[in-house]
Short mmCIF file of C-alpha atoms in Angstrom, two decimals:
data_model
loop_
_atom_site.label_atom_id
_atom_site.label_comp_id
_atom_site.label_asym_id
_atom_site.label_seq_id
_atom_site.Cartn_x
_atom_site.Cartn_y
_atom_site.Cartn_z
CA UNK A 211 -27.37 19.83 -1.66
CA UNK A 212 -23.62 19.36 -0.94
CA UNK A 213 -20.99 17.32 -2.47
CA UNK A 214 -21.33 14.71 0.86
CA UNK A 215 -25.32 14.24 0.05
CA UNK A 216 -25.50 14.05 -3.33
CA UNK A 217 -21.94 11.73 -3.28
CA UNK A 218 -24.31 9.69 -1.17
CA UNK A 219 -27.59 9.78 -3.21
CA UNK A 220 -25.72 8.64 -5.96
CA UNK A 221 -24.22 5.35 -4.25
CA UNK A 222 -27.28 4.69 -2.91
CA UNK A 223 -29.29 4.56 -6.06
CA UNK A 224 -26.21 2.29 -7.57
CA UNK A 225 -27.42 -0.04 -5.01
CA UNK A 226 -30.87 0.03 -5.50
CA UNK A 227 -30.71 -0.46 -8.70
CA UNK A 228 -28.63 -3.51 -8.38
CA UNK A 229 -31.60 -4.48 -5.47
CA UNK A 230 -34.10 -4.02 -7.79
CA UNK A 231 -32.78 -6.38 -10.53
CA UNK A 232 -33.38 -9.48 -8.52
CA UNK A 233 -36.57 -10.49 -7.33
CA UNK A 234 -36.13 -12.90 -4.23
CA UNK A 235 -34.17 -10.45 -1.55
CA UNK A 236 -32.87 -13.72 -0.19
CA UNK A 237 -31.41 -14.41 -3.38
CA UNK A 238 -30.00 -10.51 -3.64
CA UNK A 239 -27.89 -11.62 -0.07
CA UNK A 240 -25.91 -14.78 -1.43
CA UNK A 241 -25.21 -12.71 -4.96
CA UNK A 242 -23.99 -10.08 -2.78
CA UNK A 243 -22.11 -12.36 -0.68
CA UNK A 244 -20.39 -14.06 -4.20
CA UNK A 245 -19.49 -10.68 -5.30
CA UNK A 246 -18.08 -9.55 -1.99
CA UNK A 247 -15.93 -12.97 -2.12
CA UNK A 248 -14.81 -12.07 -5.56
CA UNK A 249 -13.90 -8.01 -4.70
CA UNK A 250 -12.23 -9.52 -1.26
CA UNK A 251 -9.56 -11.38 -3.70
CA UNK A 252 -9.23 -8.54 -6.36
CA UNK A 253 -8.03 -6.41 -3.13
CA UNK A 254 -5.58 -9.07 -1.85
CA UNK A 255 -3.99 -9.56 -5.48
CA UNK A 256 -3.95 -5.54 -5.67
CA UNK A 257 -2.05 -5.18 -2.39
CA UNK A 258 0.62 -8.15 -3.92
CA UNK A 259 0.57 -6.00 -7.05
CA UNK A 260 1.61 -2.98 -5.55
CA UNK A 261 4.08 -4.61 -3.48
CA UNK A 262 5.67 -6.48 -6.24
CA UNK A 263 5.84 -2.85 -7.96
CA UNK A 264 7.49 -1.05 -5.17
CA UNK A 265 10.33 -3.73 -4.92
CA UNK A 266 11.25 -3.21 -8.11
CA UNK A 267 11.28 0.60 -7.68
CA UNK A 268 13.53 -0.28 -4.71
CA UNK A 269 16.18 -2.44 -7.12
CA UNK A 270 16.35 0.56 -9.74
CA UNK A 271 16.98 3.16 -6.70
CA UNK A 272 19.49 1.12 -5.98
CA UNK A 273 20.66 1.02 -9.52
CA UNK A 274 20.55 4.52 -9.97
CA UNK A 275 22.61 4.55 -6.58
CA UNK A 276 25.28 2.56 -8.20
CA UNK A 277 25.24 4.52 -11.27
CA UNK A 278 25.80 7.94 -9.41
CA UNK A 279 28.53 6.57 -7.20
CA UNK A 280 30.29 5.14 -10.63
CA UNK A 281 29.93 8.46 -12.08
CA UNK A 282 31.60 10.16 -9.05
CA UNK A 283 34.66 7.52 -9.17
CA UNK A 284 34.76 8.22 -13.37
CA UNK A 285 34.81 11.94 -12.48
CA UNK A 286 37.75 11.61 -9.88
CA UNK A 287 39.70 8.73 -12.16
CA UNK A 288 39.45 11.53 -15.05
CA UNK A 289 40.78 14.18 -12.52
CA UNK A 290 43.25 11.91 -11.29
CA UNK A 291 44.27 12.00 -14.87
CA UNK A 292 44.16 15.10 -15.30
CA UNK A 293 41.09 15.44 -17.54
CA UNK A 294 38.84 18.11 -16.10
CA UNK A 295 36.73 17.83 -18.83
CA UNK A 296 35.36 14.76 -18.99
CA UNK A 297 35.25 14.81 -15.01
CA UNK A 298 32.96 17.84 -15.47
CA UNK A 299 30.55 15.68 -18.07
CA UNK A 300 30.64 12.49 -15.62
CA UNK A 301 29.81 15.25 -12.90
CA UNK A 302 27.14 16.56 -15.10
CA UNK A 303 25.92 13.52 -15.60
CA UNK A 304 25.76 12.48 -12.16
CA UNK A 305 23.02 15.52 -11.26
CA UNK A 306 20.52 14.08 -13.89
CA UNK A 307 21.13 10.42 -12.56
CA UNK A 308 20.38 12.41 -9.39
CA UNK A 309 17.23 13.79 -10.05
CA UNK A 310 16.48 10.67 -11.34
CA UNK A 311 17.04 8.96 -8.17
CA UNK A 312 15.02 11.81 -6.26
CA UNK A 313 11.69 11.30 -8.69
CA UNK A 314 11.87 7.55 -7.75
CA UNK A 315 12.19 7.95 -4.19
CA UNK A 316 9.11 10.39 -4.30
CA UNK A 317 7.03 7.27 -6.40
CA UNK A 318 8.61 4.74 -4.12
CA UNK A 319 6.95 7.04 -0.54
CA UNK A 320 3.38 7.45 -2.85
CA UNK A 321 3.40 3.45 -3.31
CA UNK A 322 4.03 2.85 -0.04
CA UNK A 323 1.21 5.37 0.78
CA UNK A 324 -0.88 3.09 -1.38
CA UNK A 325 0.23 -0.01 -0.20
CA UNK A 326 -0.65 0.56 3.45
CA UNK A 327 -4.40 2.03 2.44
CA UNK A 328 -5.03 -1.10 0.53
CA UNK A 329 -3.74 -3.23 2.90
CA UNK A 330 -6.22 -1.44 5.46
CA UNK A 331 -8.59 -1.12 3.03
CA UNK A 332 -8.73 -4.65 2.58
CA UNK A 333 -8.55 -6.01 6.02
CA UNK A 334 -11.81 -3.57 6.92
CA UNK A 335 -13.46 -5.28 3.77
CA UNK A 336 -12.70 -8.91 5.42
CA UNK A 337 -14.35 -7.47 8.78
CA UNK A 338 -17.44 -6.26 7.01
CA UNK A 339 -17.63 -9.55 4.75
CA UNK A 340 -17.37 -11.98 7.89
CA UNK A 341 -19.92 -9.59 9.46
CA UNK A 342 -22.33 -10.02 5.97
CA UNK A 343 -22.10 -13.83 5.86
CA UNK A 344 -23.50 -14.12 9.62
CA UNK A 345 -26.23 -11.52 8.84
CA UNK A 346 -27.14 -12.96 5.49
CA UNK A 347 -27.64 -16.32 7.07
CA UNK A 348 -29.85 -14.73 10.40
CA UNK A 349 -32.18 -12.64 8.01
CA UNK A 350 -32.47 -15.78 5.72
CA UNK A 351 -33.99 -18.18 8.71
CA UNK A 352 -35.99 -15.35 9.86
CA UNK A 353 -37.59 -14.28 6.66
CA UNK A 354 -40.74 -12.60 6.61
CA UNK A 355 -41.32 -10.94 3.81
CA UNK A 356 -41.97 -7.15 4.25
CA UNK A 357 -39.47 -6.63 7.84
CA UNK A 358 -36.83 -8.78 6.25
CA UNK A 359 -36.33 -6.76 2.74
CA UNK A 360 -36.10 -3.24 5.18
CA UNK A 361 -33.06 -5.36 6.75
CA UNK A 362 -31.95 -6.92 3.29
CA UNK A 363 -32.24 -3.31 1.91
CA UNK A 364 -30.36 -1.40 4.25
CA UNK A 365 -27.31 -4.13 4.42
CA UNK A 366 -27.18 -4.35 1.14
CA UNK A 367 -26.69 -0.96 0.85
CA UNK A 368 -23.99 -0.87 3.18
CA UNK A 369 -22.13 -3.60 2.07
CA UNK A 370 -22.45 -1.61 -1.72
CA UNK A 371 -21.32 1.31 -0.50
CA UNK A 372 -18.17 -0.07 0.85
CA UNK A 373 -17.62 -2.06 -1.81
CA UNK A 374 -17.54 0.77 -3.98
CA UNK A 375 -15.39 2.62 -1.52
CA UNK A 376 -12.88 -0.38 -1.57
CA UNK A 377 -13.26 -0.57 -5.60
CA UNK A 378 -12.24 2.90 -6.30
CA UNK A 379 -9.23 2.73 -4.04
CA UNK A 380 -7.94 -0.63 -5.94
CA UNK A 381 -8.72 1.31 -8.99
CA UNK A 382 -6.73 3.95 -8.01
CA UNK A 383 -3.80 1.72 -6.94
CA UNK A 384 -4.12 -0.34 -10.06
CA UNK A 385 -3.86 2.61 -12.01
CA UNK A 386 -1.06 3.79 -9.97
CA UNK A 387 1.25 0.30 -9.97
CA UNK A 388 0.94 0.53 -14.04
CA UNK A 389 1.93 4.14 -13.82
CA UNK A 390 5.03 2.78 -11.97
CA UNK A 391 5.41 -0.35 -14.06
CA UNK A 392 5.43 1.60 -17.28
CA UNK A 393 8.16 4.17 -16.03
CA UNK A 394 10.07 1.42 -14.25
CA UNK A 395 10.23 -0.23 -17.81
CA UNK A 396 11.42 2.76 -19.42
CA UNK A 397 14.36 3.92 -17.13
CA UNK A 398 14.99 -0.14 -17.23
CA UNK A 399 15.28 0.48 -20.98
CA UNK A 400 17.16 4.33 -20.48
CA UNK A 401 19.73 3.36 -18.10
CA UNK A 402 20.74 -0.12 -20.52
CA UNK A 403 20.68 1.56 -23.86
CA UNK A 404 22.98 4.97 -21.81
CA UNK A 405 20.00 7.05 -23.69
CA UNK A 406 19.64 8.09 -20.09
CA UNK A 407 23.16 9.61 -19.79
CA UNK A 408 22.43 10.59 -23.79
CA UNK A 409 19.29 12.86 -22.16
CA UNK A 410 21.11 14.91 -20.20
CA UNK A 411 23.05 16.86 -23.33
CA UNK A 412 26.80 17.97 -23.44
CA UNK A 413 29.42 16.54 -26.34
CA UNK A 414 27.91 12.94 -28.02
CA UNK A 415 27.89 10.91 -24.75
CA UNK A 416 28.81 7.70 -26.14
CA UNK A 417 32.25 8.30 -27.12
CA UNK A 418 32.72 10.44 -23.58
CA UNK A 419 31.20 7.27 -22.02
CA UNK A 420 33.35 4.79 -24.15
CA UNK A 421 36.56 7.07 -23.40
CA UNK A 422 35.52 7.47 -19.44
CA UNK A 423 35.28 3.24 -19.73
CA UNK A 424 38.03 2.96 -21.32
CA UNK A 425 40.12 5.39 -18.97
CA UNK A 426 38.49 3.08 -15.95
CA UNK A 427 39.67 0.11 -17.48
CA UNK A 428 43.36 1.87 -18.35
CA UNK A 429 43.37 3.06 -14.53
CA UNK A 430 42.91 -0.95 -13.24
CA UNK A 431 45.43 -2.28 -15.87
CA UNK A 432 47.50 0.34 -14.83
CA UNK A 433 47.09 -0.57 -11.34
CA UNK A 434 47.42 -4.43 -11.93
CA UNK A 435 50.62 -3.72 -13.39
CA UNK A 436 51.83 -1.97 -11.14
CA UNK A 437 51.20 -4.45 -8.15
CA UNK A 438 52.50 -7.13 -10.59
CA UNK A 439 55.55 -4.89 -11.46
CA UNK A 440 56.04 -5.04 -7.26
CA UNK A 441 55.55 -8.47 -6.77
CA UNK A 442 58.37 -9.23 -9.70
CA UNK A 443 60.74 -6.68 -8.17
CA UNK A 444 60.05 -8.24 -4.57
CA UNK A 445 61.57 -11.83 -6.01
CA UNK A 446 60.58 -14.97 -5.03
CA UNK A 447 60.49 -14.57 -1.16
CA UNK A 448 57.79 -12.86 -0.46
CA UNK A 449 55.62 -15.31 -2.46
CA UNK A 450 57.05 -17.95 -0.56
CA UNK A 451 56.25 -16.34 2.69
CA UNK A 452 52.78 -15.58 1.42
CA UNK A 453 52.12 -19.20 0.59
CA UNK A 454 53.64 -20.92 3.62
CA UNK A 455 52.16 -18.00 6.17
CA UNK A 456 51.47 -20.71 9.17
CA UNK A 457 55.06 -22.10 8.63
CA UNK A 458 57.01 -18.77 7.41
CA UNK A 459 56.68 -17.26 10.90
CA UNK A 460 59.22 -19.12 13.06
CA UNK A 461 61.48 -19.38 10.58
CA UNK A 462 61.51 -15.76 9.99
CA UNK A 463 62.28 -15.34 13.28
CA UNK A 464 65.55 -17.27 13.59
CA UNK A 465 68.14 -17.47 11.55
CA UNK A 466 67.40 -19.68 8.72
CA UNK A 467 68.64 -20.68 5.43
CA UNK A 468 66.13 -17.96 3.38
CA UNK A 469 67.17 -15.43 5.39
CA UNK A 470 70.55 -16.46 5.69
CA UNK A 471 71.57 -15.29 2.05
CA UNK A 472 69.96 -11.95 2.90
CA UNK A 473 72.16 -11.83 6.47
CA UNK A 474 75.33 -12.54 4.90
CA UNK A 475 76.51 -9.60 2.82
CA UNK A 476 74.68 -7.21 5.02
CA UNK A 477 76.64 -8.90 8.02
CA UNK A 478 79.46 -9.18 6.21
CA UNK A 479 79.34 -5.33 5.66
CA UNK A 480 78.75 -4.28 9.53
CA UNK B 96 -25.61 9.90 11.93
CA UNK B 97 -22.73 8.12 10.26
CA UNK B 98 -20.59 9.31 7.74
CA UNK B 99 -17.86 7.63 5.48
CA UNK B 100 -14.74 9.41 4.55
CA UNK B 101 -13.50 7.20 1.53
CA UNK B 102 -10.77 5.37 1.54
CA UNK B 103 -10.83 5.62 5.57
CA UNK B 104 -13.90 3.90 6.86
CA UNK B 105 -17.03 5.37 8.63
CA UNK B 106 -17.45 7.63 11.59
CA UNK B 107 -20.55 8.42 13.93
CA UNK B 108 -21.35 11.95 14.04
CA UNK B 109 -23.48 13.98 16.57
CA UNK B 110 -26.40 15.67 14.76
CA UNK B 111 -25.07 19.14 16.33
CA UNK B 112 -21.34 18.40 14.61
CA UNK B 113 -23.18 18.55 11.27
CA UNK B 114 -24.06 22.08 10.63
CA UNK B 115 -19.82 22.80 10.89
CA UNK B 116 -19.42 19.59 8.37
CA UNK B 117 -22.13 21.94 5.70
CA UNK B 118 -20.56 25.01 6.46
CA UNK B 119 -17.31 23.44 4.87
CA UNK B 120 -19.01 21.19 2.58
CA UNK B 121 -20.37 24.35 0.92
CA UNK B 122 -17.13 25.55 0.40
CA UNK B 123 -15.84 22.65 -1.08
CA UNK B 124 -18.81 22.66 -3.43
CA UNK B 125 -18.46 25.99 -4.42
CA UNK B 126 -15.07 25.20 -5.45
CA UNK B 127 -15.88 22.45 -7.57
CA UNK B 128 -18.46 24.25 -9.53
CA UNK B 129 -15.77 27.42 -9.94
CA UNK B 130 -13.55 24.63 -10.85
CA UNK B 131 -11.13 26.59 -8.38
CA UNK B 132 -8.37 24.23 -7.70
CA UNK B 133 -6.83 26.70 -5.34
CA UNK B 134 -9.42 26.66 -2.93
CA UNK B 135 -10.60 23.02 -3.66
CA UNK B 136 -7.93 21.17 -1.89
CA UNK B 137 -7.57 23.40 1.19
CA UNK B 138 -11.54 23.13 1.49
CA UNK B 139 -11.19 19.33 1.21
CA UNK B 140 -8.93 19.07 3.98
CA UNK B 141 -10.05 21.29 6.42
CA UNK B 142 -13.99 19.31 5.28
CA UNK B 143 -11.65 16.19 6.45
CA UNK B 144 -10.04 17.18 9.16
CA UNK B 145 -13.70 18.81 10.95
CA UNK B 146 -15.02 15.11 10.07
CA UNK B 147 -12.23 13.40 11.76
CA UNK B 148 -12.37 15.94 15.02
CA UNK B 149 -16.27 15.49 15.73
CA UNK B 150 -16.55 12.37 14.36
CA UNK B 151 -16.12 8.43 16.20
CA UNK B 152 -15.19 5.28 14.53
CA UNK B 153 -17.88 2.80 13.52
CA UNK B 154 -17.11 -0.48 15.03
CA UNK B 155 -15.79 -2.25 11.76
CA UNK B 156 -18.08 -4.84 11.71
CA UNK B 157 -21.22 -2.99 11.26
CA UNK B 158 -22.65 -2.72 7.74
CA UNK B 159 -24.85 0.37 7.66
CA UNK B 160 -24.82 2.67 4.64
CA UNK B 161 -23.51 5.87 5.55
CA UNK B 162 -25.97 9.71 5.37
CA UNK B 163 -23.12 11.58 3.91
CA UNK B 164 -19.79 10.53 2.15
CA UNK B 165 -16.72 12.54 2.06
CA UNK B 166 -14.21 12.19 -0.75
CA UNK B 167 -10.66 10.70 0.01
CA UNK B 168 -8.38 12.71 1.26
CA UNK B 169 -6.09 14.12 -0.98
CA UNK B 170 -8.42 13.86 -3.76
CA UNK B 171 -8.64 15.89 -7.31
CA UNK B 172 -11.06 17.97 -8.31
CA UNK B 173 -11.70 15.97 -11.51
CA UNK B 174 -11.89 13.08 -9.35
CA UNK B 175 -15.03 15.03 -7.15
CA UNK B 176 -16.52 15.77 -10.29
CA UNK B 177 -16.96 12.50 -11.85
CA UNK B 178 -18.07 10.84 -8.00
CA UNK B 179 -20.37 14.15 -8.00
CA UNK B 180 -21.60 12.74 -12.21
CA UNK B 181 -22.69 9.10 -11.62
CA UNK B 182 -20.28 7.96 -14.42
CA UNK B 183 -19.06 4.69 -14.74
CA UNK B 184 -16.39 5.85 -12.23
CA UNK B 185 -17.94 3.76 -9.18
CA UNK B 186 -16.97 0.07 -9.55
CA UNK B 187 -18.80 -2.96 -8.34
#
């Protein structure tokens, strides 16, 4: 007997068994019908599960995006500054952020994957259930004893067998959405503590990071200065123009009394 | 006769299709017993794929339990196993 038989013997004994624990077949149709009800909403809350799991996936790519593009500024700020070095380590860095990023994408395509089939999964359920509840309700008002428990057996056992069908593949996605939760957690955890950075070796990463934040920070001071240093050296006039835009223009154009001091040696010169 | 691949619903087969469905089924079995994971996923898929090709979809609506039942695709071999044991594995 192969694998497709004997998968089947075995889920239809599960249901027979199940059959044979109640004694009014009538009575086996509504239990069915409760438990149907109550697998139906399992499968809904599993699809929101998943989806609520690959979201967050999606905010730490993005993360991990963010994190790789800092590195690659930090690595051209410390060539900029001519530190090779540490550009190398934030470059270094930057490939195990990367494979990082690579992992998460291939978990954020399998949860997708999963998503879809349970979303399927679930909407073929709510056919089959709809389809139960009219059945149960026909065999019910026709029952006569011996034809109706053929019918009540064989439906039963279909509606079992998918519901073990549907069953596994929450399971499966349950299993899967805490597999992601639990790694989700840790990165979280990695990437806030730097442990992450820490992972991927070279000299103690803390004091490179510290220096490479510090160096970032220098570089924008440095730069703030500087634009303030041109804004002093500019004088007043250009802050005046700045602030009075709408009104600066015409008078820029002719001849008036700001300009006028400008004009006069230079006129004077000429 | 209908058939259910797991995970993707049932399909009607013609009784003539089914001899090609054994053939590979056998495979797959053997396989499983070898616990040869090399030729257990191949044999899965191509099991699959033969289903798909000779098989129709059920309307969706109908509740019939199914003659034979084909793993998911993409399944492991531990996974056959324990469908193939009558654990606790099946839910519901």
């Amino acid at each position: 007997m192969g694998v497709m038989k004997r998968v089947s013997t075995i889920f239809r004994a599960k249901a027979n068994k199940q059959l044979d624990k109640l004694e009014d077949p009538r009575e086996t149709l509504d239990y069915s019908y409760q438990t149907q009800l109550e697998l139906l909403q399992k499968v809904r809350r599993g699809v929101a599960d998943v989806a609520t799991s690959r979201k967050r996936v999606e905010l730490q790519m993005n993360q991990v995006q963010q994190t790789t593009e800092k590195l690659d500024r930090q690595a051209r700020d410390s060539l900029a500054a001519g530190r090779e070095d540490l550009a190398r380590e934030a470059l270094s860095r930057k490939a195990g952020v990367q494979s990082q990023l690579n992992d998460l994408q291939s978990q954020y395509a399998s949860l997708q994957g999963e998503e879809e089939k349970l979303t399927a999964a679930s909407s073929r359920l709510q056919a089959k259930v709809d389809a139960f509840r009219v059945r149960k309700e026909t065999i019910k008002a026709t029952y006569t004893a011996a034809e109706a428990t053929t019918r009540i057996n064989e439906v039963f056992t279909g509606i079992s067998e998918e519901m073990s069908d549907v069953g596994l593949a929450i399971q499966r996605a349950e299993d899967k959405t805490e597999q992601m939760k639990a790694r989700a957690g840790a990165i979280d955890e990695l990437m806030a503590s730097g442990a992450l950075t820490d992972a991927l070796g070279g000299p103690p990463p803390d004091d490179i990071q510290a220096e490479l934040d510090r160096m970032g920070a220098g570089h924008s001071i440095d730069a703030e200065l500087e634009r303030m240093k041109a804004e002093l050296a500019g004088g007043s006039a250009p802050k005046e123009i700045a602030g009075s835009s709408g009104q600066a223009d015409p008078s820029v154009s002719q001849p008036g009394a700001p300009s006028f001091q400008k004009d006069q040696p230079g006129s004077g010169g000429a | 006769m209908i058939i259910r691949i797991m995970g993707e619903g049932q399909l009607k087969v013609e009784d003539s299709a089914v001899d090609e469905l054994n053939k590979l089924d056998s495979a797959l079995e053997l396989a499983v017993e070898q616990n040869d994971e090399a030729a257990f996923g191949p044999a899965l898929h191509a099991l699959l794929e033969k289903a798909r090709a000779v098989g129709t979809a059920v309307p969706v609506d109908a509740i019939e339990p199914s003659e034979l039942i084909l793993p998911r695709e993409g399944a492991t071999i531990d996974e056959v196993r324990d469908l193939l044991a009558d654990g606790g594995l099946i839910p519901g």
